Amino acid sequence: MIPYPRADERSRMVEHQIRSRGITNPRVLEAMRNIPRHFFIPAPYDKSAYEDAPLPIGNGQTISQPYIVALMTELLDPYPEDRVLEIGAGSGYQAAILSMLVQHVTTIERIPAVAELARKNLEKLGLKDIDIIVGDGTRGYPEHAPFDGIIITAATPEIPQPLIDQLTVGGILVAPVGGREIQELITLSRNESGIVRSSHGGVRFVPLIGEYGWEET
Ligand code: SAH
């Protein structure tokens, strides 16, 4: 891949924000180095694209902090043959990172204008094998199920049961679970005998709004 502009800033981001906090998966670090985060952030905030923070993308939504994207991606343990579902496309950055690491990404976004922004951004990078669906992702996407990985990038009070049902045996789901303001990053791993749940620290996401998430206020 020809390096996109601002490659030095991305290298520094990976060293000082991501590797230094314990992310080690070399494929994840490489994807974070390659994908130009500033493509996914509208002006004027694109200038701050390689800072250690979430940023506004319009419609009251945000692009996640780079470290959190890297952490959730590493927790998903992505392999090239995997098929992954993302809930909450936002401007498409997490989907772009995933598409470098797995065979196919389906991403769902409830706000049509935000989904359109994701579509344009992913098209600009020529990224294929990503389906962007407009709708309520709390119901999952039975048409493409089951998934080897499911990542919810909005805060949910509980993990929606339809998503658990759409995970393969051996699959992993990553989600911020808790209140509307602060949450805990949770992974569920499905194996032959059931589900193993673990916690990976505190996070802050915008709310997941839908049938199995929060009500719109
Ligand atoms: N993954 C994004 C960050 C997303 S922010 C990134 O890579 O930066 C969370 C997104 O979830 C918002 O765009 C919001 O509109 C969307 N969202 C909230 N509830 C949803 C639902 N039920 N289904 C799909 N998308 C949802």
JSON list of N, CA and C and ligand atoms in Angstrom, two decimals, residues 57 61-64 69 86-95 108-111 114 135-138 153-154 205-211, ligand 1:
[
{"chain": "A", "resi": 57, "resn": "ILE", "atom": "N", "xyz": [-17.81, 13.95, 14.48]},
{"chain": "A", "resi": 57, "resn": "ILE", "atom": "CA", "xyz": [-17.94, 13.68, 13.03]},
{"chain": "A", "resi": 57, "resn": "ILE", "atom": "C", "xyz": [-19.24, 14.25, 12.47]},
{"chain": "A", "resi": 61, "resn": "GLN", "atom": "N", "xyz": [-22.36, 12.68, 16.69]},
{"chain": "A", "resi": 61, "resn": "GLN", "atom": "CA", "xyz": [-21.64, 11.42, 16.86]},
{"chain": "A", "resi": 61, "resn": "GLN", "atom": "C", "xyz": [-20.13, 11.68, 16.86]},
{"chain": "A", "resi": 62, "resn": "THR", "atom": "N", "xyz": [-19.36, 10.63, 17.21]},
{"chain": "A", "resi": 62, "resn": "THR", "atom": "CA", "xyz": [-17.91, 10.81, 17.33]},
{"chain": "A", "resi": 62, "resn": "THR", "atom": "C", "xyz": [-17.16, 9.68, 16.64]},
{"chain": "A", "resi": 63, "resn": "ILE", "atom": "N", "xyz": [-15.89, 9.95, 16.32]},
{"chain": "A", "resi": 63, "resn": "ILE", "atom": "CA", "xyz": [-14.96, 8.90, 15.93]},
{"chain": "A", "resi": 63, "resn": "ILE", "atom": "C", "xyz": [-14.23, 8.51, 17.21]},
{"chain": "A", "resi": 64, "resn": "SER", "atom": "N", "xyz": [-14.07, 7.20, 17.44]},
{"chain": "A", "resi": 64, "resn": "SER", "atom": "CA", "xyz": [-13.47, 6.74, 18.70]},
{"chain": "A", "resi": 64, "resn": "SER", "atom": "C", "xyz": [-12.00, 7.12, 18.79]},
{"chain": "A", "resi": 69, "resn": "VAL", "atom": "N", "xyz": [-9.93, 2.02, 19.49]},
{"chain": "A", "resi": 69, "resn": "VAL", "atom": "CA", "xyz": [-10.12, 1.27, 18.24]},
{"chain": "A", "resi": 69, "resn": "VAL", "atom": "C", "xyz": [-9.12, 0.10, 18.19]},
{"chain": "A", "resi": 86, "resn": "GLU", "atom": "N", "xyz": [-19.98, -5.07, 12.51]},
{"chain": "A", "resi": 86, "resn": "GLU", "atom": "CA", "xyz": [-19.83, -3.91, 13.37]},
{"chain": "A", "resi": 86, "resn": "GLU", "atom": "C", "xyz": [-21.18, -3.22, 13.53]},
{"chain": "A", "resi": 87, "resn": "ILE", "atom": "N", "xyz": [-21.51, -2.81, 14.76]},
{"chain": "A", "resi": 87, "resn": "ILE", "atom": "CA", "xyz": [-22.73, -2.03, 14.99]},
{"chain": "A", "resi": 87, "resn": "ILE", "atom": "C", "xyz": [-22.29, -0.61, 15.33]},
{"chain": "A", "resi": 88, "resn": "GLY", "atom": "N", "xyz": [-22.67, 0.36, 14.49]},
{"chain": "A", "resi": 88, "resn": "GLY", "atom": "CA", "xyz": [-22.28, 1.75, 14.71]},
{"chain": "A", "resi": 88, "resn": "GLY", "atom": "C", "xyz": [-21.13, 2.13, 13.79]},
{"chain": "A", "resi": 89, "resn": "ALA", "atom": "N", "xyz": [-21.41, 2.26, 12.49]},
{"chain": "A", "resi": 89, "resn": "ALA", "atom": "CA", "xyz": [-20.35, 2.54, 11.50]},
{"chain": "A", "resi": 89, "resn": "ALA", "atom": "C", "xyz": [-19.69, 3.88, 11.75]},
{"chain": "A", "resi": 90, "resn": "GLY", "atom": "N", "xyz": [-20.47, 4.87, 12.25]},
{"chain": "A", "resi": 90, "resn": "GLY", "atom": "CA", "xyz": [-19.92, 6.21, 12.35]},
{"chain": "A", "resi": 90, "resn": "GLY", "atom": "C", "xyz": [-19.38, 6.63, 11.00]},
{"chain": "A", "resi": 91, "resn": "SER", "atom": "N", "xyz": [-18.20, 7.28, 10.97]},
{"chain": "A", "resi": 91, "resn": "SER", "atom": "CA", "xyz": [-17.65, 7.71, 9.68]},
{"chain": "A", "resi": 91, "resn": "SER", "atom": "C", "xyz": [-16.83, 6.62, 9.00]},
{"chain": "A", "resi": 92, "resn": "GLY", "atom": "N", "xyz": [-16.77, 5.41, 9.59]},
{"chain": "A", "resi": 92, "resn": "GLY", "atom": "CA", "xyz": [-16.21, 4.26, 8.88]},
{"chain": "A", "resi": 92, "resn": "GLY", "atom": "C", "xyz": [-14.79, 3.86, 9.25]},
{"chain": "A", "resi": 93, "resn": "TYR", "atom": "N", "xyz": [-14.19, 4.54, 10.25]},
{"chain": "A", "resi": 93, "resn": "TYR", "atom": "CA", "xyz": [-12.77, 4.28, 10.55]},
{"chain": "A", "resi": 93, "resn": "TYR", "atom": "C", "xyz": [-12.53, 2.85, 11.06]},
{"chain": "A", "resi": 94, "resn": "GLN", "atom": "N", "xyz": [-13.32, 2.43, 12.04]},
{"chain": "A", "resi": 94, "resn": "GLN", "atom": "CA", "xyz": [-13.15, 1.08, 12.59]},
{"chain": "A", "resi": 94, "resn": "GLN", "atom": "C", "xyz": [-13.38, 0.02, 11.50]},
{"chain": "A", "resi": 95, "resn": "ALA", "atom": "N", "xyz": [-14.37, 0.25, 10.65]},
{"chain": "A", "resi": 95, "resn": "ALA", "atom": "CA", "xyz": [-14.64, -0.70, 9.55]},
{"chain": "A", "resi": 95, "resn": "ALA", "atom": "C", "xyz": [-13.45, -0.77, 8.60]},
{"chain": "A", "resi": 108, "resn": "ILE", "atom": "N", "xyz": [-23.29, -1.65, 10.40]},
{"chain": "A", "resi": 108, "resn": "ILE", "atom": "CA", "xyz": [-24.65, -1.10, 10.45]},
{"chain": "A", "resi": 108, "resn": "ILE", "atom": "C", "xyz": [-24.62, 0.27, 11.11]},
{"chain": "A", "resi": 109, "resn": "GLU", "atom": "N", "xyz": [-25.35, 1.21, 10.53]},
{"chain": "A", "resi": 109, "resn": "GLU", "atom": "CA", "xyz": [-25.42, 2.57, 11.08]},
{"chain": "A", "resi": 109, "resn": "GLU", "atom": "C", "xyz": [-26.88, 3.03, 11.05]},
{"chain": "A", "resi": 110, "resn": "ARG", "atom": "N", "xyz": [-27.37, 3.59, 12.16]},
{"chain": "A", "resi": 110, "resn": "ARG", "atom": "CA", "xyz": [-28.80, 3.96, 12.20]},
{"chain": "A", "resi": 110, "resn": "ARG", "atom": "C", "xyz": [-29.10, 5.31, 11.58]},
{"chain": "A", "resi": 111, "resn": "ILE", "atom": "N", "xyz": [-28.11, 6.22, 11.51]},
{"chain": "A", "resi": 111, "resn": "ILE", "atom": "CA", "xyz": [-28.38, 7.55, 10.95]},
{"chain": "A", "resi": 111, "resn": "ILE", "atom": "C", "xyz": [-27.98, 7.55, 9.47]},
{"chain": "A", "resi": 114, "resn": "VAL", "atom": "N", "xyz": [-24.99, 9.67, 8.35]},
{"chain": "A", "resi": 114, "resn": "VAL", "atom": "CA", "xyz": [-23.70, 9.18, 8.86]},
{"chain": "A", "resi": 114, "resn": "VAL", "atom": "C", "xyz": [-23.25, 7.96, 8.03]},
{"chain": "A", "resi": 135, "resn": "GLY", "atom": "N", "xyz": [-29.76, 0.96, 9.45]},
{"chain": "A", "resi": 135, "resn": "GLY", "atom": "CA", "xyz": [-30.82, 0.32, 10.24]},
{"chain": "A", "resi": 135, "resn": "GLY", "atom": "C", "xyz": [-30.44, 0.21, 11.70]},
{"chain": "A", "resi": 136, "resn": "ASP", "atom": "N", "xyz": [-31.26, -0.53, 12.44]},
{"chain": "A", "resi": 136, "resn": "ASP", "atom": "CA", "xyz": [-31.04, -0.76, 13.86]},
{"chain": "A", "resi": 136, "resn": "ASP", "atom": "C", "xyz": [-30.17, -2.00, 14.04]},
{"chain": "A", "resi": 137, "resn": "GLY", "atom": "N", "xyz": [-28.90, -1.75, 14.38]},
{"chain": "A", "resi": 137, "resn": "GLY", "atom": "CA", "xyz": [-27.95, -2.86, 14.51]},
{"chain": "A", "resi": 137, "resn": "GLY", "atom": "C", "xyz": [-28.15, -3.71, 15.75]},
{"chain": "A", "resi": 138, "resn": "THR", "atom": "N", "xyz": [-29.01, -3.28, 16.68]},
{"chain": "A", "resi": 138, "resn": "THR", "atom": "CA", "xyz": [-29.20, -4.11, 17.88]},
{"chain": "A", "resi": 138, "resn": "THR", "atom": "C", "xyz": [-29.85, -5.43, 17.53]},
{"chain": "A", "resi": 153, "resn": "THR", "atom": "N", "xyz": [-19.82, -0.50, 18.65]},
{"chain": "A", "resi": 153, "resn": "THR", "atom": "CA", "xyz": [-19.04, 0.70, 18.94]},
{"chain": "A", "resi": 153, "resn": "THR", "atom": "C", "xyz": [-19.94, 1.82, 19.45]},
{"chain": "A", "resi": 154, "resn": "ALA", "atom": "N", "xyz": [-20.96, 1.45, 20.22]},
{"chain": "A", "resi": 154, "resn": "ALA", "atom": "CA", "xyz": [-21.81, 2.40, 20.92]},
{"chain": "A", "resi": 154, "resn": "ALA", "atom": "C", "xyz": [-22.21, 1.73, 22.24]},
{"chain": "A", "resi": 205, "resn": "PHE", "atom": "N", "xyz": [-18.64, 5.79, 25.46]},
{"chain": "A", "resi": 205, "resn": "PHE", "atom": "CA", "xyz": [-19.15, 5.78, 24.08]},
{"chain": "A", "resi": 205, "resn": "PHE", "atom": "C", "xyz": [-20.48, 6.53, 24.01]},
{"chain": "A", "resi": 206, "resn": "VAL", "atom": "N", "xyz": [-20.85, 6.98, 22.82]},
{"chain": "A", "resi": 206, "resn": "VAL", "atom": "CA", "xyz": [-22.20, 7.51, 22.61]},
{"chain": "A", "resi": 206, "resn": "VAL", "atom": "C", "xyz": [-23.17, 6.32, 22.68]},
{"chain": "A", "resi": 207, "resn": "PRO", "atom": "N", "xyz": [-24.46, 6.58, 23.04]},
{"chain": "A", "resi": 207, "resn": "PRO", "atom": "CA", "xyz": [-25.38, 5.45, 23.26]},
{"chain": "A", "resi": 207, "resn": "PRO", "atom": "C", "xyz": [-25.79, 4.70, 21.99]},
{"chain": "A", "resi": 208, "resn": "LEU", "atom": "N", "xyz": [-25.98, 3.41, 22.18]},
{"chain": "A", "resi": 208, "resn": "LEU", "atom": "CA", "xyz": [-26.57, 2.54, 21.17]},
{"chain": "A", "resi": 208, "resn": "LEU", "atom": "C", "xyz": [-28.09, 2.68, 21.30]},
{"chain": "A", "resi": 209, "resn": "ILE", "atom": "N", "xyz": [-28.72, 3.17, 20.25]},
{"chain": "A", "resi": 209, "resn": "ILE", "atom": "CA", "xyz": [-30.16, 3.46, 20.33]},
{"chain": "A", "resi": 209, "resn": "ILE", "atom": "C", "xyz": [-30.91, 2.49, 19.45]},
{"chain": "A", "resi": 210, "resn": "GLY", "atom": "N", "xyz": [-31.83, 1.73, 20.06]},
{"chain": "A", "resi": 210, "resn": "GLY", "atom": "CA", "xyz": [-32.57, 0.77, 19.26]},
{"chain": "A", "resi": 210, "resn": "GLY", "atom": "C", "xyz": [-33.35, -0.20, 20.12]},
{"chain": "A", "resi": 211, "resn": "GLU", "atom": "N", "xyz": [-33.95, -1.17, 19.47]},
{"chain": "A", "resi": 211, "resn": "GLU", "atom": "CA", "xyz": [-34.85, -2.11, 20.14]},
{"chain": "A", "resi": 211, "resn": "GLU", "atom": "C", "xyz": [-34.20, -2.77, 21.36]},
{"chain": "B", "resi": 1, "resn": "SAH", "atom": "N1", "xyz": [-17.25, 2.89, 14.82]},
{"chain": "B", "resi": 1, "resn": "SAH", "atom": "C1", "xyz": [-17.12, 4.32, 14.71]},
{"chain": "B", "resi": 1, "resn": "SAH", "atom": "C2", "xyz": [-17.58, 5.06, 15.94]},
{"chain": "B", "resi": 1, "resn": "SAH", "atom": "C3", "xyz": [-19.03, 5.04, 16.01]},
{"chain": "B", "resi": 1, "resn": "SAH", "atom": "S1", "xyz": [-19.84, 6.17, 17.10]},
{"chain": "B", "resi": 1, "resn": "SAH", "atom": "C4", "xyz": [-15.68, 4.69, 14.36]},
{"chain": "B", "resi": 1, "resn": "SAH", "atom": "O1", "xyz": [-15.01, 3.87, 13.75]},
{"chain": "B", "resi": 1, "resn": "SAH", "atom": "O2", "xyz": [-15.25, 5.79, 14.64]},
{"chain": "B", "resi": 1, "resn": "SAH", "atom": "C5", "xyz": [-21.33, 5.25, 17.30]},
{"chain": "B", "resi": 1, "resn": "SAH", "atom": "C6", "xyz": [-22.23, 5.17, 16.11]},
{"chain": "B", "resi": 1, "resn": "SAH", "atom": "O3", "xyz": [-23.26, 4.24, 16.43]},
{"chain": "B", "resi": 1, "resn": "SAH", "atom": "C7", "xyz": [-22.95, 6.49, 15.77]},
{"chain": "B", "resi": 1, "resn": "SAH", "atom": "O4", "xyz": [-22.71, 6.84, 14.44]},
{"chain": "B", "resi": 1, "resn": "SAH", "atom": "C8", "xyz": [-24.44, 6.15, 16.00]},
{"chain": "B", "resi": 1, "resn": "SAH", "atom": "O5", "xyz": [-25.31, 6.80, 15.10]},
{"chain": "B", "resi": 1, "resn": "SAH", "atom": "C9", "xyz": [-24.44, 4.64, 15.79]},
{"chain": "B", "resi": 1, "resn": "SAH", "atom": "N2", "xyz": [-25.58, 3.91, 16.38]},
{"chain": "B", "resi": 1, "resn": "SAH", "atom": "C10", "xyz": [-26.22, 4.14, 17.56]},
{"chain": "B", "resi": 1, "resn": "SAH", "atom": "N3", "xyz": [-27.19, 3.22, 17.75]},
{"chain": "B", "resi": 1, "resn": "SAH", "atom": "C11", "xyz": [-27.16, 2.38, 16.67]},
{"chain": "B", "resi": 1, "resn": "SAH", "atom": "C12", "xyz": [-27.91, 1.23, 16.28]},
{"chain": "B", "resi": 1, "resn": "SAH", "atom": "N4", "xyz": [-28.92, 0.73, 17.02]},
{"chain": "B", "resi": 1, "resn": "SAH", "atom": "N5", "xyz": [-27.61, 0.62, 15.11]},
{"chain": "B", "resi": 1, "resn": "SAH", "atom": "C13", "xyz": [-26.61, 1.11, 14.32]},
{"chain": "B", "resi": 1, "resn": "SAH", "atom": "N6", "xyz": [-25.88, 2.19, 14.63]},
{"chain": "B", "resi": 1, "resn": "SAH", "atom": "C14", "xyz": [-26.12, 2.82, 15.80]}
]
